[in-house]
Amino acid sequence: MPRDTERIGRSGEYLTCSVLARESDTVTVMPHTSHADVIFEWKHKLYRCQVKTVTHIEERRENWRFDIRKGRTKTGRHYNKNQIDIIAMVNLKYQTICFRAFSDCQTTQITIKDEIMKSTNSIDSLKEAMESIILATNNRQGKNESTSGTIKTAING
């Protein structure tokens, strides 16, 4: 990877860390070989963030395009569900970040309209993505409150 591309990617990671640090006490940039670029804490749990950074709209396009795949190799470019939790799509031109839960990324590319990218509030985007992750996690765990109430009644008589 050329040095200027590495610098762009690293600057996106640091901008993401800056936004995350406003909401979390624990934010860490991971080594280059890790699946996630950044690890951060949210409500006492650690999450893995993959950062994708762009500097300009590509030729013959009207919107910002983010490639949600690993590196530039030909094989093994897709992330698995257990490798990352959230995607940070960084726009260096506007200094904005659109966060999205990885479970919501069903494609290898995400396109965001210019006016949306320009007007995005990065903190609000982060909070919305984290709510989506937490809701999905809570629904999978399937709380069984009615059974616990029955058990308490049986124990207490």
Tab-separated table of N, CA and C in Angstrom:
chain	number	residue	atom	x	y	z
A	1	MET	N	0.848	-1.177	0.000
A	1	MET	CA	0.000	0.000	0.000
A	1	MET	C	0.895	1.243	0.000
A	2	PRO	N	0.651	2.175	-0.916
A	2	PRO	CA	1.472	3.397	-0.961
A	2	PRO	C	1.372	4.205	0.327
A	3	ARG	N	2.436	4.954	0.634
A	3	ARG	CA	2.491	5.733	1.875
A	3	ARG	C	1.347	6.728	2.006
A	4	ASP	N	0.975	7.409	0.900
A	4	ASP	CA	-0.100	8.400	1.007
A	4	ASP	C	-1.426	7.721	1.338
A	5	THR	N	-1.661	6.519	0.824
A	5	THR	CA	-2.874	5.770	1.146
A	5	THR	C	-2.868	5.372	2.618
A	6	GLU	N	-1.719	4.963	3.120
A	6	GLU	CA	-1.592	4.618	4.542
A	6	GLU	C	-1.876	5.834	5.419
A	7	ARG	N	-1.363	6.986	5.021
A	7	ARG	CA	-1.597	8.217	5.793
A	7	ARG	C	-3.079	8.578	5.829
A	8	ILE	N	-3.741	8.447	4.699
A	8	ILE	CA	-5.175	8.743	4.631
A	8	ILE	C	-5.934	7.802	5.568
A	9	GLY	N	-5.624	6.520	5.491
A	9	GLY	CA	-6.279	5.541	6.362
A	9	GLY	C	-6.020	5.810	7.829
A	10	ARG	N	-4.781	6.114	8.160
A	10	ARG	CA	-4.427	6.380	9.560
A	10	ARG	C	-5.108	7.654	10.064
A	11	SER	N	-5.197	8.677	9.207
A	11	SER	CA	-5.854	9.908	9.644
A	11	SER	C	-7.340	9.656	9.897
A	12	GLY	N	-7.971	8.795	9.110
A	12	GLY	CA	-9.362	8.415	9.355
A	12	GLY	C	-9.522	7.675	10.671
A	13	GLU	N	-8.560	6.825	10.985
A	13	GLU	CA	-8.593	6.094	12.256
A	13	GLU	C	-8.476	7.066	13.431
A	14	TYR	N	-7.574	8.040	13.323
A	14	TYR	CA	-7.404	8.996	14.420
A	14	TYR	C	-8.618	9.915	14.567
A	15	LEU	N	-9.229	10.302	13.459
A	15	LEU	CA	-10.447	11.111	13.547
A	15	LEU	C	-11.557	10.303	14.225
A	16	THR	N	-11.656	9.029	13.871
A	16	THR	CA	-12.640	8.150	14.505
A	16	THR	C	-12.364	8.036	15.997
A	17	CYS	N	-11.101	7.863	16.375
A	17	CYS	CA	-10.736	7.793	17.798
A	17	CYS	C	-11.122	9.071	18.526
A	18	SER	N	-10.947	10.203	17.875
A	18	SER	CA	-11.303	11.478	18.486
A	18	SER	C	-12.795	11.547	18.794
A	19	VAL	N	-13.619	11.110	17.856
A	19	VAL	CA	-15.067	11.100	18.071
A	19	VAL	C	-15.426	10.093	19.163
A	20	LEU	N	-14.854	8.907	19.103
A	20	LEU	CA	-15.140	7.883	20.110
A	20	LEU	C	-14.713	8.334	21.503
A	21	ALA	N	-13.595	9.056	21.588
A	21	ALA	CA	-13.079	9.509	22.885
A	21	ALA	C	-14.014	10.511	23.554
A	22	ARG	N	-14.870	11.151	22.782
A	22	ARG	CA	-15.860	12.066	23.382
A	22	ARG	C	-16.943	11.304	24.129
A	23	GLU	N	-17.113	10.017	23.821
A	23	GLU	CA	-18.174	9.211	24.421
A	23	GLU	C	-17.645	8.028	25.227
A	24	SER	N	-16.359	7.749	25.147
A	24	SER	CA	-15.795	6.564	25.798
A	24	SER	C	-14.448	6.897	26.422
A	25	ASP	N	-14.185	6.298	27.587
A	25	ASP	CA	-12.890	6.491	28.234
A	25	ASP	C	-11.822	5.570	27.645
A	26	THR	N	-12.243	4.477	27.025
A	26	THR	CA	-11.307	3.501	26.473
A	26	THR	C	-11.403	3.494	24.956
A	27	VAL	N	-10.352	3.957	24.297
A	27	VAL	CA	-10.265	3.952	22.841
A	27	VAL	C	-8.829	3.602	22.483
A	28	THR	N	-8.648	2.577	21.640
A	28	THR	CA	-7.307	2.122	21.287
A	28	THR	C	-7.208	1.834	19.803
A	29	VAL	N	-6.153	2.343	19.156
A	29	VAL	CA	-5.875	2.009	17.770
A	29	VAL	C	-5.151	0.668	17.775
A	30	MET	N	-5.595	-0.244	16.939
A	30	MET	CA	-5.039	-1.589	16.882
A	30	MET	C	-3.902	-1.666	15.863
A	31	PRO	N	-3.028	-2.680	15.986
A	31	PRO	CA	-1.948	-2.862	14.998
A	31	PRO	C	-2.516	-3.111	13.600
A	32	HIS	N	-1.722	-2.818	12.606
A	32	HIS	CA	-2.138	-2.892	11.199
A	32	HIS	C	-2.674	-4.269	10.797
A	33	THR	N	-2.202	-5.342	11.398
A	33	THR	CA	-2.611	-6.694	10.994
A	33	THR	C	-3.901	-7.167	11.651
A	34	SER	N	-4.488	-6.382	12.540
A	34	SER	CA	-5.724	-6.769	13.229
A	34	SER	C	-6.928	-6.646	12.301
A	35	HIS	N	-7.994	-7.394	12.607
A	35	HIS	CA	-9.235	-7.286	11.827
A	35	HIS	C	-9.875	-5.920	12.040
A	36	ALA	N	-9.871	-5.450	13.279
A	36	ALA	CA	-10.455	-4.155	13.610
A	36	ALA	C	-9.362	-3.100	13.646
A	37	ASP	N	-9.735	-1.865	13.337
A	37	ASP	CA	-8.778	-0.753	13.394
A	37	ASP	C	-8.753	-0.108	14.768
A	38	VAL	N	-9.917	-0.092	15.434
A	38	VAL	CA	-10.059	0.599	16.718
A	38	VAL	C	-10.902	-0.272	17.648
A	39	ILE	N	-10.518	-0.310	18.909
A	39	ILE	CA	-11.314	-0.954	19.961
A	39	ILE	C	-11.766	0.152	20.905
A	40	PHE	N	-13.045	0.115	21.304
A	40	PHE	CA	-13.542	1.128	22.231
A	40	PHE	C	-14.576	0.507	23.173
A	41	GLU	N	-14.781	1.178	24.287
A	41	GLU	CA	-15.741	0.712	25.282
A	41	GLU	C	-17.043	1.518	25.162
A	42	TRP	N	-18.156	0.807	25.267
A	42	TRP	CA	-19.470	1.439	25.245
A	42	TRP	C	-20.340	0.714	26.260
A	43	LYS	N	-20.793	1.423	27.264
A	43	LYS	CA	-21.624	0.846	28.322
A	43	LYS	C	-20.998	-0.429	28.892
A	44	HIS	N	-19.733	-0.325	29.266
A	44	HIS	CA	-18.984	-1.373	29.959
A	44	HIS	C	-18.709	-2.614	29.110
A	45	LYS	N	-18.758	-2.477	27.795
A	45	LYS	CA	-18.455	-3.589	26.899
A	45	LYS	C	-17.545	-3.079	25.787
A	46	LEU	N	-16.582	-3.908	25.359
A	46	LEU	CA	-15.666	-3.517	24.289
A	46	LEU	C	-16.250	-3.868	22.919
A	47	TYR	N	-16.042	-2.955	21.964
A	47	TYR	CA	-16.512	-3.140	20.593
A	47	TYR	C	-15.356	-2.936	19.621
A	48	ARG	N	-15.439	-3.623	18.478
A	48	ARG	CA	-14.412	-3.551	17.434
A	48	ARG	C	-14.932	-2.720	16.263
A	49	CYS	N	-14.135	-1.746	15.862
A	49	CYS	CA	-14.539	-0.816	14.801
A	49	CYS	C	-13.588	-0.916	13.611
A	50	GLN	N	-14.147	-1.059	12.437
A	50	GLN	CA	-13.374	-1.028	11.202
A	50	GLN	C	-13.594	0.333	10.572
A	51	VAL	N	-12.513	1.016	10.209
A	51	VAL	CA	-12.593	2.367	9.669
A	51	VAL	C	-12.327	2.342	8.164
A	52	LYS	N	-13.194	2.982	7.412
A	52	LYS	CA	-13.016	3.153	5.967
A	52	LYS	C	-12.995	4.659	5.698
A	53	THR	N	-11.976	5.121	4.986
A	53	THR	CA	-11.756	6.555	4.809
A	53	THR	C	-11.731	6.933	3.334
A	54	VAL	N	-12.402	8.051	3.001
A	54	VAL	CA	-12.363	8.595	1.643
A	54	VAL	C	-11.999	10.076	1.707
A	55	THR	N	-11.420	10.569	0.610
A	55	THR	CA	-11.028	11.976	0.544
A	55	THR	C	-11.788	12.752	-0.526
A	56	HIS	N	-12.354	12.036	-1.495
A	56	HIS	CA	-13.040	12.712	-2.600
A	56	HIS	C	-14.077	11.782	-3.225
A	57	ILE	N	-14.997	12.372	-3.962
A	57	ILE	CA	-15.966	11.591	-4.732
A	57	ILE	C	-15.243	11.123	-5.990
A	58	GLU	N	-15.394	9.850	-6.298
A	58	GLU	CA	-14.709	9.283	-7.466
A	58	GLU	C	-15.240	9.894	-8.757
A	59	GLU	N	-14.403	9.859	-9.781
A	59	GLU	CA	-14.789	10.377	-11.091
A	59	GLU	C	-16.060	9.702	-11.585
A	60	ARG	N	-16.905	10.449	-12.240
A	60	ARG	CA	-18.163	9.974	-12.815
A	60	ARG	C	-19.155	9.479	-11.756
A	61	ARG	N	-19.007	9.927	-10.534
A	61	ARG	CA	-19.953	9.583	-9.467
A	61	ARG	C	-20.456	10.870	-8.831
A	62	GLU	N	-21.628	10.789	-8.210
A	62	GLU	CA	-22.210	11.947	-7.535
A	62	GLU	C	-22.163	11.805	-6.025
A	63	ASN	N	-21.924	10.582	-5.548
A	63	ASN	CA	-21.989	10.296	-4.123
A	63	ASN	C	-20.681	9.677	-3.617
A	64	TRP	N	-20.568	9.609	-2.304
A	64	TRP	CA	-19.390	9.037	-1.658
A	64	TRP	C	-19.552	7.521	-1.602
A	65	ARG	N	-18.523	6.791	-2.042
A	65	ARG	CA	-18.587	5.327	-2.054
A	65	ARG	C	-17.532	4.763	-1.109
A	66	PHE	N	-17.978	3.849	-0.242
A	66	PHE	CA	-17.091	3.190	0.707
A	66	PHE	C	-17.047	1.703	0.392
A	67	ASP	N	-15.854	1.168	0.228
A	67	ASP	CA	-15.649	-0.256	-0.025
A	67	ASP	C	-15.529	-0.947	1.332
A	68	ILE	N	-16.480	-1.816	1.652
A	68	ILE	CA	-16.517	-2.469	2.957
A	68	ILE	C	-15.889	-3.860	2.837
A	69	ARG	N	-14.662	-3.884	2.370
A	69	ARG	CA	-13.906	-5.130	2.268
A	69	ARG	C	-12.493	-4.901	2.780
A	70	LYS	N	-11.792	-5.981	3.041
A	70	LYS	CA	-10.411	-5.910	3.517
A	70	LYS	C	-9.476	-5.607	2.354
A	71	GLY	N	-8.484	-4.795	2.595
A	71	GLY	CA	-7.349	-4.586	1.702
A	71	GLY	C	-7.604	-4.617	0.217
A	72	ARG	N	-6.551	-4.947	-0.510
A	72	ARG	CA	-6.637	-4.958	-1.970
A	72	ARG	C	-6.300	-6.318	-2.565
A	73	THR	N	-6.220	-7.363	-1.745
A	73	THR	CA	-5.927	-8.688	-2.267
A	73	THR	C	-7.146	-9.260	-2.970
A	74	LYS	N	-6.961	-10.306	-3.733
A	74	LYS	CA	-8.058	-10.868	-4.518
A	74	LYS	C	-8.926	-11.845	-3.722
A	75	THR	N	-8.376	-12.516	-2.713
A	75	THR	CA	-9.139	-13.510	-1.962
A	75	THR	C	-9.272	-13.114	-0.497
A	76	GLY	N	-10.296	-13.642	0.146
A	76	GLY	CA	-10.498	-13.421	1.573
A	76	GLY	C	-10.708	-11.969	1.962
A	77	ARG	N	-11.458	-11.226	1.165
A	77	ARG	CA	-11.626	-9.796	1.419
A	77	ARG	C	-12.830	-9.458	2.276
A	78	HIS	N	-13.659	-10.428	2.612
A	78	HIS	CA	-14.878	-10.141	3.371
A	78	HIS	C	-14.640	-10.325	4.866
A	79	TYR	N	-15.270	-9.469	5.651
A	79	TYR	CA	-15.209	-9.583	7.104
A	79	TYR	C	-16.266	-10.585	7.566
A	80	ASN	N	-15.926	-11.358	8.576
A	80	ASN	CA	-16.892	-12.265	9.195
A	80	ASN	C	-17.619	-11.527	10.308
A	81	LYS	N	-18.787	-12.030	10.695
A	81	LYS	CA	-19.589	-11.399	11.743
A	81	LYS	C	-18.833	-11.238	13.053
A	82	ASN	N	-17.974	-12.183	13.377
A	82	ASN	CA	-17.288	-12.145	14.669
A	82	ASN	C	-15.992	-11.339	14.646
A	83	GLN	N	-15.688	-10.663	13.546
A	83	GLN	CA	-14.440	-9.903	13.450
A	83	GLN	C	-14.605	-8.428	13.791
A	84	ILE	N	-15.729	-7.831	13.432
A	84	ILE	CA	-15.962	-6.420	13.723
A	84	ILE	C	-17.421	-6.206	14.116
A	85	ASP	N	-17.655	-5.130	14.868
A	85	ASP	CA	-19.002	-4.819	15.337
A	85	ASP	C	-19.599	-3.604	14.632
A	86	ILE	N	-18.749	-2.659	14.267
A	86	ILE	CA	-19.234	-1.389	13.731
A	86	ILE	C	-18.275	-0.890	12.655
A	87	ILE	N	-18.845	-0.241	11.654
A	87	ILE	CA	-18.065	0.364	10.567
A	87	ILE	C	-18.118	1.884	10.745
A	88	ALA	N	-16.958	2.528	10.631
A	88	ALA	CA	-16.886	3.994	10.645
A	88	ALA	C	-16.495	4.435	9.237
A	89	MET	N	-17.388	5.144	8.566
A	89	MET	CA	-17.110	5.634	7.215
A	89	MET	C	-16.734	7.107	7.321
A	90	VAL	N	-15.444	7.370	7.151
A	90	VAL	CA	-14.862	8.688	7.409
A	90	VAL	C	-14.733	9.470	6.111
A	91	ASN	N	-15.199	10.708	6.154
A	91	ASN	CA	-15.058	11.619	5.032
A	91	ASN	C	-14.087	12.712	5.462
A	92	LEU	N	-12.877	12.689	4.925
A	92	LEU	CA	-11.876	13.671	5.338
A	92	LEU	C	-12.171	15.074	4.805
A	93	LYS	N	-12.862	15.177	3.677
A	93	LYS	CA	-13.181	16.494	3.132
A	93	LYS	C	-14.053	17.283	4.103
A	94	TYR	N	-15.086	16.636	4.660
A	94	TYR	CA	-16.009	17.308	5.574
A	94	TYR	C	-15.692	17.037	7.047
A	95	GLN	N	-14.741	16.135	7.298
A	95	GLN	CA	-14.397	15.744	8.675
A	95	GLN	C	-15.607	15.164	9.394
A	96	THR	N	-16.381	14.340	8.689
A	96	THR	CA	-17.557	13.698	9.274
A	96	THR	C	-17.412	12.185	9.217
A	97	ILE	N	-18.151	11.516	10.107
A	97	ILE	CA	-18.115	10.049	10.166
A	97	ILE	C	-19.540	9.526	10.235
A	98	CYS	N	-19.864	8.601	9.340
A	98	CYS	CA	-21.128	7.879	9.404
A	98	CYS	C	-20.812	6.502	9.989
A	99	PHE	N	-21.402	6.210	11.135
A	99	PHE	CA	-21.211	4.909	11.769
A	99	PHE	C	-22.381	4.009	11.393
A	100	ARG	N	-22.107	2.727	11.247
A	100	ARG	CA	-23.162	1.762	10.960
A	100	ARG	C	-22.793	0.435	11.623
A	101	ALA	N	-23.782	-0.204	12.227
A	101	ALA	CA	-23.557	-1.526	12.800
A	101	ALA	C	-23.142	-2.476	11.686
A	102	PHE	N	-22.139	-3.302	11.924
A	102	PHE	CA	-21.674	-4.223	10.886
A	102	PHE	C	-22.794	-5.169	10.459
A	103	SER	N	-23.656	-5.555	11.381
A	103	SER	CA	-24.767	-6.457	11.041
A	103	SER	C	-25.718	-5.830	10.029
A	104	ASP	N	-25.718	-4.500	9.926
A	104	ASP	CA	-26.562	-3.795	8.955
A	104	ASP	C	-25.902	-3.673	7.586
A	105	CYS	N	-24.650	-4.098	7.458
A	105	CYS	CA	-23.905	-3.973	6.197
A	105	CYS	C	-24.009	-5.283	5.425
A	106	GLN	N	-24.999	-5.363	4.572
A	106	GLN	CA	-25.240	-6.584	3.803
A	106	GLN	C	-24.604	-6.533	2.418
A	107	THR	N	-23.758	-5.569	2.184
A	107	THR	CA	-23.164	-5.382	0.870
A	107	THR	C	-21.672	-5.090	1.008
A	108	THR	N	-20.950	-5.122	-0.103
A	108	THR	CA	-19.513	-4.832	-0.059
A	108	THR	C	-19.218	-3.359	-0.297
A	109	GLN	N	-20.253	-2.587	-0.676
A	109	GLN	CA	-20.082	-1.151	-0.889
A	109	GLN	C	-21.261	-0.401	-0.294
A	110	ILE	N	-20.950	0.744	0.278
A	110	ILE	CA	-21.999	1.619	0.792
A	110	ILE	C	-21.824	2.976	0.135
A	111	THR	N	-22.906	3.503	-0.408
A	111	THR	CA	-22.891	4.807	-1.049
A	111	THR	C	-23.701	5.777	-0.198
A	112	ILE	N	-23.127	6.945	0.055
A	112	ILE	CA	-23.798	7.963	0.861
A	112	ILE	C	-23.867	9.250	0.045
A	113	LYS	N	-25.058	9.818	-0.023
A	113	LYS	CA	-25.249	11.053	-0.775
A	113	LYS	C	-24.403	12.172	-0.178
A	114	ASP	N	-23.939	13.070	-1.031
A	114	ASP	CA	-23.066	14.162	-0.611
A	114	ASP	C	-23.711	15.034	0.456
A	115	GLU	N	-24.990	15.391	0.264
A	115	GLU	CA	-25.644	16.272	1.243
A	115	GLU	C	-25.790	15.598	2.608
A	116	ILE	N	-25.966	14.273	2.620
A	116	ILE	CA	-26.040	13.539	3.887
A	116	ILE	C	-24.672	13.498	4.555
A	117	MET	N	-23.643	13.204	3.773
A	117	MET	CA	-22.281	13.141	4.312
A	117	MET	C	-21.873	14.495	4.887
A	118	LYS	N	-22.221	15.557	4.178
A	118	LYS	CA	-21.855	16.910	4.598
A	118	LYS	C	-22.547	17.308	5.900
A	119	SER	N	-23.788	16.884	6.076
A	119	SER	CA	-24.569	17.328	7.230
A	119	SER	C	-24.579	16.336	8.398
A	120	THR	N	-23.848	15.237	8.284
A	120	THR	CA	-23.844	14.217	9.334
A	120	THR	C	-23.229	14.741	10.619
A	121	ASN	N	-23.914	14.482	11.727
A	121	ASN	CA	-23.361	14.733	13.050
A	121	ASN	C	-22.747	13.406	13.497
A	122	SER	N	-21.430	13.351	13.593
A	122	SER	CA	-20.719	12.100	13.861
A	122	SER	C	-21.122	11.471	15.189
A	123	ILE	N	-21.308	12.273	16.215
A	123	ILE	CA	-21.701	11.757	17.533
A	123	ILE	C	-23.092	11.128	17.464
A	124	ASP	N	-24.037	11.820	16.831
A	124	ASP	CA	-25.389	11.262	16.688
A	124	ASP	C	-25.363	9.962	15.889
A	125	SER	N	-24.549	9.925	14.840
A	125	SER	CA	-24.425	8.724	14.025
A	125	SER	C	-23.883	7.561	14.855
A	126	LEU	N	-22.883	7.832	15.683
A	126	LEU	CA	-22.320	6.814	16.573
A	126	LEU	C	-23.390	6.281	17.522
A	127	LYS	N	-24.124	7.179	18.156
A	127	LYS	CA	-25.153	6.767	19.118
A	127	LYS	C	-26.230	5.908	18.455
A	128	GLU	N	-26.654	6.288	17.259
A	128	GLU	CA	-27.664	5.504	16.537
A	128	GLU	C	-27.151	4.109	16.204
A	129	ALA	N	-25.908	4.026	15.738
A	129	ALA	CA	-25.326	2.721	15.397
A	129	ALA	C	-25.191	1.840	16.634
A	130	MET	N	-24.770	2.425	17.745
A	130	MET	CA	-24.610	1.649	18.973
A	130	MET	C	-25.964	1.178	19.506
A	131	GLU	N	-27.000	2.010	19.392
A	131	GLU	CA	-28.345	1.587	19.791
A	131	GLU	C	-28.797	0.395	18.965
A	132	SER	N	-28.487	0.423	17.675
A	132	SER	CA	-28.839	-0.670	16.782
A	132	SER	C	-28.141	-1.965	17.207
A	133	ILE	N	-26.869	-1.869	17.558
A	133	ILE	CA	-26.103	-3.047	17.992
A	133	ILE	C	-26.672	-3.585	19.301
A	134	ILE	N	-26.916	-2.712	20.247
A	134	ILE	CA	-27.402	-3.133	21.563
A	134	ILE	C	-28.791	-3.747	21.450
A	135	LEU	N	-29.673	-3.164	20.645
A	135	LEU	CA	-31.011	-3.736	20.447
A	135	LEU	C	-30.920	-5.120	19.822
A	136	ALA	N	-30.079	-5.277	18.820
A	136	ALA	CA	-29.915	-6.579	18.167
A	136	ALA	C	-29.371	-7.607	19.150
A	137	THR	N	-28.419	-7.208	19.976
A	137	THR	CA	-27.833	-8.117	20.961
A	137	THR	C	-28.867	-8.513	22.011
A	138	ASN	N	-29.633	-7.554	22.517
A	138	ASN	CA	-30.657	-7.851	23.527
A	138	ASN	C	-31.738	-8.771	22.982
A	139	ASN	N	-32.121	-8.584	21.732
A	139	ASN	CA	-33.144	-9.439	21.125
A	139	ASN	C	-32.648	-10.868	20.951
A	140	ARG	N	-31.355	-11.044	20.652
A	140	ARG	CA	-30.791	-12.388	20.490
A	140	ARG	C	-30.702	-13.122	21.821
A	141	GLN	N	-30.479	-12.386	22.916
A	141	GLN	CA	-30.317	-13.025	24.213
A	141	GLN	C	-31.653	-13.502	24.779
A	142	GLY	N	-32.744	-12.937	24.314
A	142	GLY	CA	-34.069	-13.386	24.696
A	142	GLY	C	-34.314	-13.430	26.196
A	143	LYS	N	-34.489	-12.284	26.789
A	143	LYS	CA	-34.759	-12.215	28.230
A	143	LYS	C	-36.059	-12.931	28.542
A	144	ASN	N	-36.047	-13.680	29.621
A	144	ASN	CA	-37.219	-14.441	30.003
A	144	ASN	C	-37.658	-14.006	31.391
A	145	GLU	N	-38.260	-12.823	31.460
A	145	GLU	CA	-38.620	-12.232	32.741
A	145	GLU	C	-39.802	-12.933	33.395
A	146	SER	N	-40.750	-13.445	32.616
A	146	SER	CA	-41.927	-14.085	33.205
A	146	SER	C	-41.540	-15.371	33.932
A	147	THR	N	-40.590	-16.106	33.400
A	147	THR	CA	-40.142	-17.327	34.045
A	147	THR	C	-39.440	-17.017	35.356
A	148	SER	N	-38.587	-15.962	35.368
A	148	SER	CA	-37.876	-15.633	36.606
A	148	SER	C	-38.861	-15.215	37.692
A	149	GLY	N	-39.946	-14.542	37.339
A	149	GLY	CA	-40.965	-14.177	38.311
A	149	GLY	C	-41.649	-15.407	38.884
A	150	THR	N	-41.904	-16.403	38.041
A	150	THR	CA	-42.508	-17.659	38.486
A	150	THR	C	-41.585	-18.385	39.446
A	151	ILE	N	-40.293	-18.389	39.140
A	151	ILE	CA	-39.317	-19.051	39.992
A	151	ILE	C	-39.254	-18.352	41.350
A	152	LYS	N	-39.256	-17.013	41.378
A	152	LYS	CA	-39.230	-16.280	42.638
A	152	LYS	C	-40.451	-16.609	43.499
A	153	THR	N	-41.622	-16.695	42.860
A	153	THR	CA	-42.842	-17.019	43.591
A	153	THR	C	-42.762	-18.423	44.172
A	154	ALA	N	-42.230	-19.360	43.401
A	154	ALA	CA	-42.118	-20.746	43.868
A	154	ALA	C	-41.146	-20.850	45.036
A	155	ILE	N	-40.056	-20.092	44.997
A	155	ILE	CA	-39.070	-20.137	46.074
A	155	ILE	C	-39.605	-19.473	47.333
A	156	ASN	N	-40.225	-18.299	47.169
A	156	ASN	CA	-40.714	-17.549	48.321
A	156	ASN	C	-42.045	-18.087	48.858
A	157	GLY	N	-42.682	-18.928	48.093
A	157	GLY	CA	-43.904	-19.574	48.544
A	157	GLY	C	-45.069	-18.702	48.416
